[in-house]
């Protein structure tokens, strides 16, 4: 069951780091320096991640207090899953912001392609004519 716990933990483990990374990247794209963006971005989502992960740990650790055959069957499962969640929380609140501050760079704004410019102009034309038809009605 401990291997099953690790397989299940694979989905839970990456979520925390992705949330932190995306929030830091958003701040960097808004023009905040990377070190400050890492601090601000982690601080914004830190409490949410902490409360979410601690509630998951409490759920899995509570299996240890069930007693009987259930406790003996799921002991390794709950310990493995709780440990993986706690390590994921630690990494997402410490290592991920540090690496983001070091490696993330602001995205270059993309130039609009010919099709995108044509589509935008066609959309603007439709909006102007739609407004006129509404004002006439």
Tab-separated table of C-alpha atoms in Angstrom:
chain	number	residue	atom	x	y	z
A	1	UNK	CA	0.000	0.000	0.000
A	2	UNK	CA	2.944	2.370	0.433
A	3	UNK	CA	3.588	2.229	-3.336
A	4	UNK	CA	-0.068	3.054	-3.921
A	5	UNK	CA	0.330	6.002	-1.554
A	6	UNK	CA	3.302	7.272	-3.555
A	7	UNK	CA	1.333	6.974	-6.785
A	8	UNK	CA	-1.556	8.887	-5.225
A	9	UNK	CA	0.859	11.440	-3.768
A	10	UNK	CA	2.306	12.201	-7.213
A	11	UNK	CA	-0.818	14.186	-8.049
A	12	UNK	CA	-0.949	15.949	-4.703
A	13	UNK	CA	2.758	16.775	-4.579
A	14	UNK	CA	3.023	18.777	-7.793
A	15	UNK	CA	-0.034	20.952	-7.124
A	16	UNK	CA	1.615	23.069	-4.428
A	17	UNK	CA	4.690	23.881	-6.485
A	18	UNK	CA	2.574	24.730	-9.536
A	19	UNK	CA	0.411	27.147	-7.547
A	20	UNK	CA	3.479	28.926	-6.148
A	21	UNK	CA	5.262	28.980	-9.513
A	22	UNK	CA	2.276	30.391	-11.393
A	23	UNK	CA	1.714	33.114	-8.808
A	24	UNK	CA	5.372	34.164	-8.880
A	25	UNK	CA	5.417	34.110	-12.694
A	26	UNK	CA	2.338	36.352	-12.747
A	27	UNK	CA	4.089	38.914	-10.558
A	28	UNK	CA	7.248	38.776	-12.676
A	29	UNK	CA	5.181	39.334	-15.827
A	30	UNK	CA	3.592	42.347	-14.105
A	31	UNK	CA	7.061	43.911	-13.834
A	32	UNK	CA	7.994	43.071	-10.244
A	33	UNK	CA	11.685	42.123	-9.792
A	34	UNK	CA	12.100	38.320	-9.493
A	35	UNK	CA	13.292	38.255	-5.870
A	36	UNK	CA	10.465	40.495	-4.706
A	37	UNK	CA	7.976	38.562	-6.868
A	38	UNK	CA	9.075	35.323	-5.207
A	39	UNK	CA	8.524	36.821	-1.771
A	40	UNK	CA	5.154	38.393	-2.609
A	41	UNK	CA	3.878	35.423	-4.611
A	42	UNK	CA	4.760	32.901	-1.922
A	43	UNK	CA	3.312	35.062	0.800
A	44	UNK	CA	-0.002	35.392	-1.051
A	45	UNK	CA	-0.589	31.658	-1.384
A	46	UNK	CA	1.430	30.388	1.586
A	47	UNK	CA	-1.339	30.298	4.169
A	48	UNK	CA	-3.749	28.655	1.755
A	49	UNK	CA	-1.224	25.954	0.922
A	50	UNK	CA	-0.412	25.465	4.590
A	51	UNK	CA	-4.043	25.064	5.630
A	52	UNK	CA	-4.879	22.799	2.696
A	53	UNK	CA	-1.901	20.506	3.265
A	54	UNK	CA	-2.310	20.350	7.025
A	55	UNK	CA	-5.939	19.339	6.609
A	56	UNK	CA	-4.858	16.562	4.227
A	57	UNK	CA	-2.221	15.386	6.705
A	58	UNK	CA	-4.784	15.347	9.519
A	59	UNK	CA	-7.110	13.229	7.395
A	60	UNK	CA	-4.430	10.652	6.654
A	61	UNK	CA	-2.897	10.632	10.140
A	62	UNK	CA	-6.328	10.050	11.663
A	63	UNK	CA	-6.254	6.600	10.068
A	64	UNK	CA	-3.508	5.725	12.569
A	65	UNK	CA	-5.951	6.230	15.443
A	66	UNK	CA	-8.665	3.952	14.085
A	67	UNK	CA	-7.261	0.821	15.661
A	68	UNK	CA	-7.936	-2.750	14.721
A	69	UNK	CA	-7.462	-4.231	11.304
A	70	UNK	CA	-8.051	-0.931	9.483
A	71	UNK	CA	-5.133	0.684	11.285
A	72	UNK	CA	-2.872	-2.294	10.548
A	73	UNK	CA	-3.841	-2.352	6.871
A	74	UNK	CA	-3.525	1.363	6.156
A	75	UNK	CA	-0.654	2.314	8.491
A	76	UNK	CA	2.065	2.497	5.799
A	77	UNK	CA	-0.341	4.113	3.366
A	78	UNK	CA	-1.243	6.968	5.701
A	79	UNK	CA	2.318	7.559	6.946
A	80	UNK	CA	3.725	7.593	3.404
A	81	UNK	CA	1.054	9.939	2.117
A	82	UNK	CA	1.315	12.323	5.073
A	83	UNK	CA	5.112	12.450	4.751
A	84	UNK	CA	4.919	13.108	1.004
A	85	UNK	CA	2.433	15.934	1.540
A	86	UNK	CA	4.581	17.557	4.238
A	87	UNK	CA	7.728	17.339	2.095
A	88	UNK	CA	5.794	18.817	-0.826
A	89	UNK	CA	4.675	21.722	1.350
A	90	UNK	CA	8.222	22.334	2.547
A	91	UNK	CA	9.622	22.295	-0.988
A	92	UNK	CA	6.878	24.507	-2.413
A	93	UNK	CA	7.341	27.171	0.279
A	94	UNK	CA	11.172	27.164	0.291
A	95	UNK	CA	12.887	25.680	-2.752
A	96	UNK	CA	10.352	26.658	-5.416
A	97	UNK	CA	10.396	30.417	-4.628
A	98	UNK	CA	14.197	30.415	-4.483
A	99	UNK	CA	14.505	28.739	-7.878
A	100	UNK	CA	11.806	30.990	-9.359
A	101	UNK	CA	13.649	34.100	-8.184
A	102	UNK	CA	16.824	32.761	-9.737
A	103	UNK	CA	15.600	31.344	-13.041
A	104	UNK	CA	12.304	32.964	-14.076
A	105	UNK	CA	12.504	35.878	-16.480
A	106	UNK	CA	9.703	38.159	-17.699
A	107	UNK	CA	7.952	36.965	-20.847
A	108	UNK	CA	8.539	38.936	-24.004
A	109	UNK	CA	5.279	40.352	-25.359
A	110	UNK	CA	4.342	38.485	-28.514
A	111	UNK	CA	3.829	40.384	-31.736
A	112	UNK	CA	0.447	39.858	-33.330
A	113	UNK	CA	0.474	37.746	-36.466
A	114	UNK	CA	-1.257	38.682	-39.696
A	115	UNK	CA	-4.246	36.435	-39.004
A	116	UNK	CA	-4.642	37.810	-35.482
A	117	UNK	CA	-4.545	41.421	-36.735
A	118	UNK	CA	-7.115	40.629	-39.439
A	119	UNK	CA	-9.343	38.855	-36.903
A	120	UNK	CA	-9.124	41.815	-34.522
A	121	UNK	CA	-10.013	44.281	-37.293
A	122	UNK	CA	-12.952	42.108	-38.394
A	123	UNK	CA	-14.168	41.901	-34.808
A	124	UNK	CA	-13.949	45.681	-34.390
A	125	UNK	CA	-15.866	46.169	-37.660
A	126	UNK	CA	-18.597	43.805	-36.441
A	127	UNK	CA	-18.832	45.621	-33.113
A	128	UNK	CA	-19.185	49.018	-34.812
A	129	UNK	CA	-21.925	47.779	-37.125
A	130	UNK	CA	-23.669	45.904	-34.334
A	131	UNK	CA	-23.705	49.086	-32.238
A	132	UNK	CA	-25.209	51.007	-35.145
A	133	UNK	CA	-27.895	48.385	-35.703
A	134	UNK	CA	-28.756	48.414	-31.996
A	135	UNK	CA	-28.985	52.198	-31.907
A	136	UNK	CA	-31.255	52.112	-34.972
A	137	UNK	CA	-33.503	49.497	-33.362
